[in-house]
Amino acid sequence: MPDPVARMVLPPSIRTADFISDLHLSRELPRTAAALAEYLRRTKAEAIFILGDLFEAWVGDDSRTLPFEASIVDMLAGAAQRQPLYIMRGNRDFLMDGPLFEATGAVELPDPVVVQALGISNEPVLLSHGDALCLEDTAYQQFRAQVRQPEWKAAFLAKPLAERQAIGAQMRAASRAHQLRAEPVTYADADASLAQAWLAVAGARTLIHGHTHRPQSERRAEGWQRHVLSDWDCDHALPARAEVLRWANEGFTRLPPDQT
Ligand SMILES: [Mn+2]
């Protein structure tokens, strides 16, 4: 992680902030997209943070005008007019770039970033998608290092949109096969030593991340805590899975989206 880490200060007028991640939106999951739309219309939060993997795949900002993607852009633009909307890239949508942020009015968040909310707490929080912390998945870390290079991105984005979509679909199929082979217990989690080192650099004691799809809030004996966000699936999961982590004066609360 960069040292010093990026910092952001929310003004005192913001007294409630929501965190969500891993919606993995695609046109195959219309109910999940509808649940997000309903949540964005309803929430009383004064700031919304989406910590990566908003999209199941994002193969370049020129896809923002495709029918499904355009409907999500409109949804986000509406939300960004009501309250500040912050979006971090995840491993699925790391190619989100300037044109998408401009079209939505969302603010781009670096990964990781320290956020201090003057209206909520004296304690800053460290935000990350979480994939960079999953050190045990060495094959993924090699892949990550490769695809985040400017040269790789430029070469990929130079391909026609249809070809990028096909490559993206192949990568997701390979990733699903990898996950099926890995035992659930050994499927990589955030590395606790690295998380603690990041927090030390950040001067924070609270980490919020997604990516692992293993929602929990954990207090560590070493004196720090982490909140792992839930993924969303309102199409195939029974019961539908969707959760919001709310940060307010009284601390952190996990809420169903329809109670925000
Ligand atoms: Mn992820």
XYZ file of C-alpha atoms and ligand atoms in Angstrom:
261
model
C 0.000 0.000 0.000
C 1.161 3.565 -0.589
C 2.743 5.233 2.447
C 1.355 7.717 3.311
C -2.072 6.327 2.516
C -4.716 8.541 0.838
C -6.936 10.439 3.278
C -10.407 11.904 3.073
C -12.360 14.021 5.548
C -16.167 14.082 5.586
C -17.697 17.357 6.832
C -19.587 17.539 10.177
C -22.910 17.689 8.299
C -22.509 13.972 7.486
C -23.755 12.059 10.526
C -24.660 8.740 8.872
C -22.608 6.874 6.273
C -23.446 3.544 4.603
C -21.021 0.958 3.215
C -21.912 -1.707 0.654
C -19.867 -3.822 -1.760
C -19.857 -6.882 -3.981
C -23.206 -6.388 -5.678
C -21.751 -8.071 -8.781
C -24.424 -6.435 -10.937
C -25.086 -7.961 -14.323
C -28.086 -8.105 -16.595
C -28.571 -11.723 -15.460
C -29.352 -10.471 -11.908
C -32.248 -8.014 -12.363
C -33.584 -8.377 -8.802
C -30.204 -7.471 -7.304
C -30.099 -4.336 -9.465
C -33.685 -3.532 -8.416
C -32.770 -4.017 -4.726
C -29.892 -1.570 -5.138
C -32.174 0.966 -6.848
C -34.711 0.664 -4.028
C -31.982 0.987 -1.363
C -30.451 4.069 -3.049
C -33.898 5.744 -3.155
C -34.708 4.885 0.439
C -31.550 5.265 2.519
C -31.332 8.118 5.006
C -27.530 7.961 4.904
C -25.841 11.251 4.135
C -22.961 9.528 2.334
C -22.828 6.178 0.518
C -19.663 4.171 -0.045
C -19.527 1.305 -2.569
C -16.310 -0.599 -1.860
C -15.741 -2.469 -5.088
C -17.300 -5.134 -7.309
C -20.372 -3.052 -7.952
C -20.321 -4.762 -11.359
C -19.749 -8.452 -12.041
C -17.483 -7.282 -14.856
C -16.399 -3.956 -16.284
C -14.393 -4.244 -19.484
C -14.004 -0.538 -20.169
C -15.974 2.695 -19.832
C -17.288 2.454 -23.404
C -19.638 -0.263 -22.052
C -21.471 2.425 -20.039
C -23.860 3.042 -22.940
C -24.987 -0.609 -23.276
C -28.622 -0.958 -22.122
C -28.071 -2.629 -18.732
C -24.949 -0.639 -17.872
C -26.673 2.623 -18.895
C -29.568 1.842 -16.539
C -27.100 1.435 -13.661
C -25.308 4.663 -14.608
C -28.682 6.483 -14.440
C -29.415 4.896 -11.064
C -26.035 5.983 -9.665
C -26.365 9.489 -11.122
C -29.727 9.872 -9.384
C -28.233 8.730 -6.076
C -25.201 11.008 -6.441
C -27.569 13.981 -6.746
C -29.233 13.124 -3.430
C -26.106 12.509 -1.348
C -22.366 12.102 -1.968
C -21.659 8.719 -3.535
C -18.149 7.267 -3.303
C -17.097 4.308 -5.437
C -13.963 2.177 -5.070
C -12.824 -0.239 -7.727
C -12.932 -3.983 -7.000
C -11.162 -6.844 -8.739
C -14.127 -7.263 -11.140
C -14.516 -3.602 -12.037
C -10.986 -2.230 -11.672
C -11.244 -0.786 -15.199
C -13.853 1.764 -14.120
C -12.362 5.099 -15.110
C -12.908 8.824 -15.604
C -15.783 8.710 -18.120
C -17.860 6.445 -15.850
C -17.227 8.615 -12.768
C -18.121 11.711 -14.790
C -21.317 10.130 -16.097
C -22.468 9.115 -12.601
C -21.242 12.062 -10.532
C -19.764 9.533 -8.102
C -16.444 10.298 -6.431
C -13.608 7.885 -7.162
C -12.054 6.329 -4.058
C -8.469 5.048 -4.052
C -7.861 1.623 -2.494
C -7.028 1.818 0.375
C -8.190 5.130 1.793
C -8.511 6.503 5.320
C -11.778 8.282 6.030
C -12.377 10.609 8.927
C -15.994 11.645 9.471
C -16.064 14.756 11.657
C -19.805 14.403 12.292
C -19.611 10.732 13.333
C -16.465 9.802 15.222
C -12.974 10.878 16.220
C -11.742 7.475 15.046
C -10.815 7.246 11.361
C -11.623 4.107 9.379
C -9.517 2.382 6.722
C -11.449 1.281 3.618
C -10.346 -1.293 1.053
C -12.004 -3.651 -1.411
C -9.970 -6.392 0.270
C -8.503 -8.406 -2.602
C -5.008 -6.957 -2.095
C -5.099 -8.340 1.467
C -5.787 -11.934 0.396
C -2.118 -12.945 0.209
C -2.754 -16.695 0.419
C -4.221 -16.656 -3.070
C -0.829 -16.317 -4.717
C -2.125 -17.105 -8.221
C -4.620 -14.273 -7.925
C -1.994 -11.847 -6.588
C 0.192 -12.543 -9.646
C -2.778 -11.985 -11.933
C -3.648 -8.773 -10.056
C -0.124 -7.394 -10.412
C -0.215 -8.119 -14.140
C -3.600 -6.614 -15.000
C -3.052 -3.460 -12.947
C -0.028 -2.481 -15.054
C -0.741 0.513 -17.329
C 0.653 -1.398 -20.338
C -1.687 -4.374 -19.784
C -4.677 -2.073 -19.345
C -3.836 -0.058 -22.478
C -3.402 -3.216 -24.583
C -6.679 -4.682 -23.262
C -8.678 -1.480 -23.753
C -7.365 -1.203 -27.333
C -9.300 -4.386 -28.244
C -12.859 -4.109 -29.590
C -15.603 -4.100 -26.918
C -17.046 -7.459 -28.053
C -13.618 -9.107 -27.730
C -13.114 -7.625 -24.237
C -16.528 -8.933 -23.203
C -15.597 -12.414 -24.427
C -12.264 -12.325 -22.555
C -14.048 -11.140 -19.412
C -16.536 -14.016 -19.646
C -13.679 -16.538 -20.031
C -11.890 -15.094 -16.994
C -15.029 -15.352 -14.876
C -15.562 -18.962 -15.913
C -11.949 -19.752 -14.941
C -12.401 -17.950 -11.613
C -15.586 -19.933 -10.838
C -13.771 -23.197 -11.583
C -10.956 -22.121 -9.231
C -13.413 -21.301 -6.432
C -15.170 -24.644 -6.811
C -11.885 -26.500 -6.426
C -10.808 -24.563 -3.326
C -12.208 -25.814 -0.024
C -14.430 -23.154 1.573
C -12.268 -23.094 4.710
C -9.063 -22.505 2.786
C -10.503 -20.000 0.319
C -8.303 -16.982 0.941
C -9.272 -14.467 3.625
C -7.665 -11.113 4.362
C -4.225 -11.613 5.886
C -4.437 -10.412 9.505
C -0.773 -9.351 9.776
C -0.967 -7.316 6.584
C -4.280 -5.742 7.667
C -2.691 -4.756 10.974
C 0.348 -3.287 9.176
C -1.949 -1.249 6.890
C -3.861 0.059 9.910
C -0.595 1.094 11.588
C 0.436 3.111 8.503
C -3.077 4.585 8.319
C -3.204 5.500 12.008
C -6.575 3.736 12.234
C -7.994 0.909 14.328
C -10.968 -0.011 12.156
C -10.837 -1.718 8.758
C -13.857 -2.087 6.474
C -13.566 -4.349 3.442
C -15.570 -6.625 1.155
C -14.455 -9.116 -1.494
C -14.399 -12.317 0.599
C -18.211 -12.688 0.745
C -17.849 -13.693 4.389
C -19.651 -10.933 6.300
C -18.625 -10.556 9.904
C -17.542 -7.998 12.465
C -14.505 -9.020 14.414
C -12.644 -7.465 17.349
C -9.020 -8.529 17.401
C -6.988 -9.089 20.570
C -4.299 -6.819 19.052
C -6.654 -3.849 19.521
C -8.217 -3.398 16.093
C -11.485 -4.376 14.508
C -12.740 -5.159 11.052
C -16.125 -5.170 9.393
C -16.396 -7.465 6.393
C -19.240 -6.476 4.068
C -21.766 -8.915 2.630
C -22.123 -9.584 -1.064
C -25.597 -9.085 -2.557
C -27.632 -11.724 -4.391
C -31.365 -11.152 -4.627
C -31.790 -13.408 -7.667
C -30.449 -16.871 -6.784
C -29.852 -16.812 -3.010
C -32.649 -18.021 -0.738
C -33.335 -15.981 1.283
C -32.176 -13.013 -0.789
C -28.838 -11.724 0.483
C -28.204 -7.998 0.832
C -26.819 -6.006 3.715
C -25.727 -2.465 4.515
C -23.105 -1.515 7.108
C -24.127 1.774 8.686
C -21.688 4.073 10.516
C -23.223 6.607 12.861
C -22.616 8.192 16.253
C -23.566 4.999 18.111
C -21.137 2.885 16.098
C -21.595 0.303 13.335
C -24.862 -1.497 12.557
C -25.695 -4.118 9.941
C -29.049 -3.407 8.316
C -31.227 -5.000 5.682
C -31.421 -2.526 2.766
C -35.163 -1.959 3.315
C -34.523 -0.719 6.876
C -32.060 1.983 6.007
Mn -13.940 -8.831 -5.154
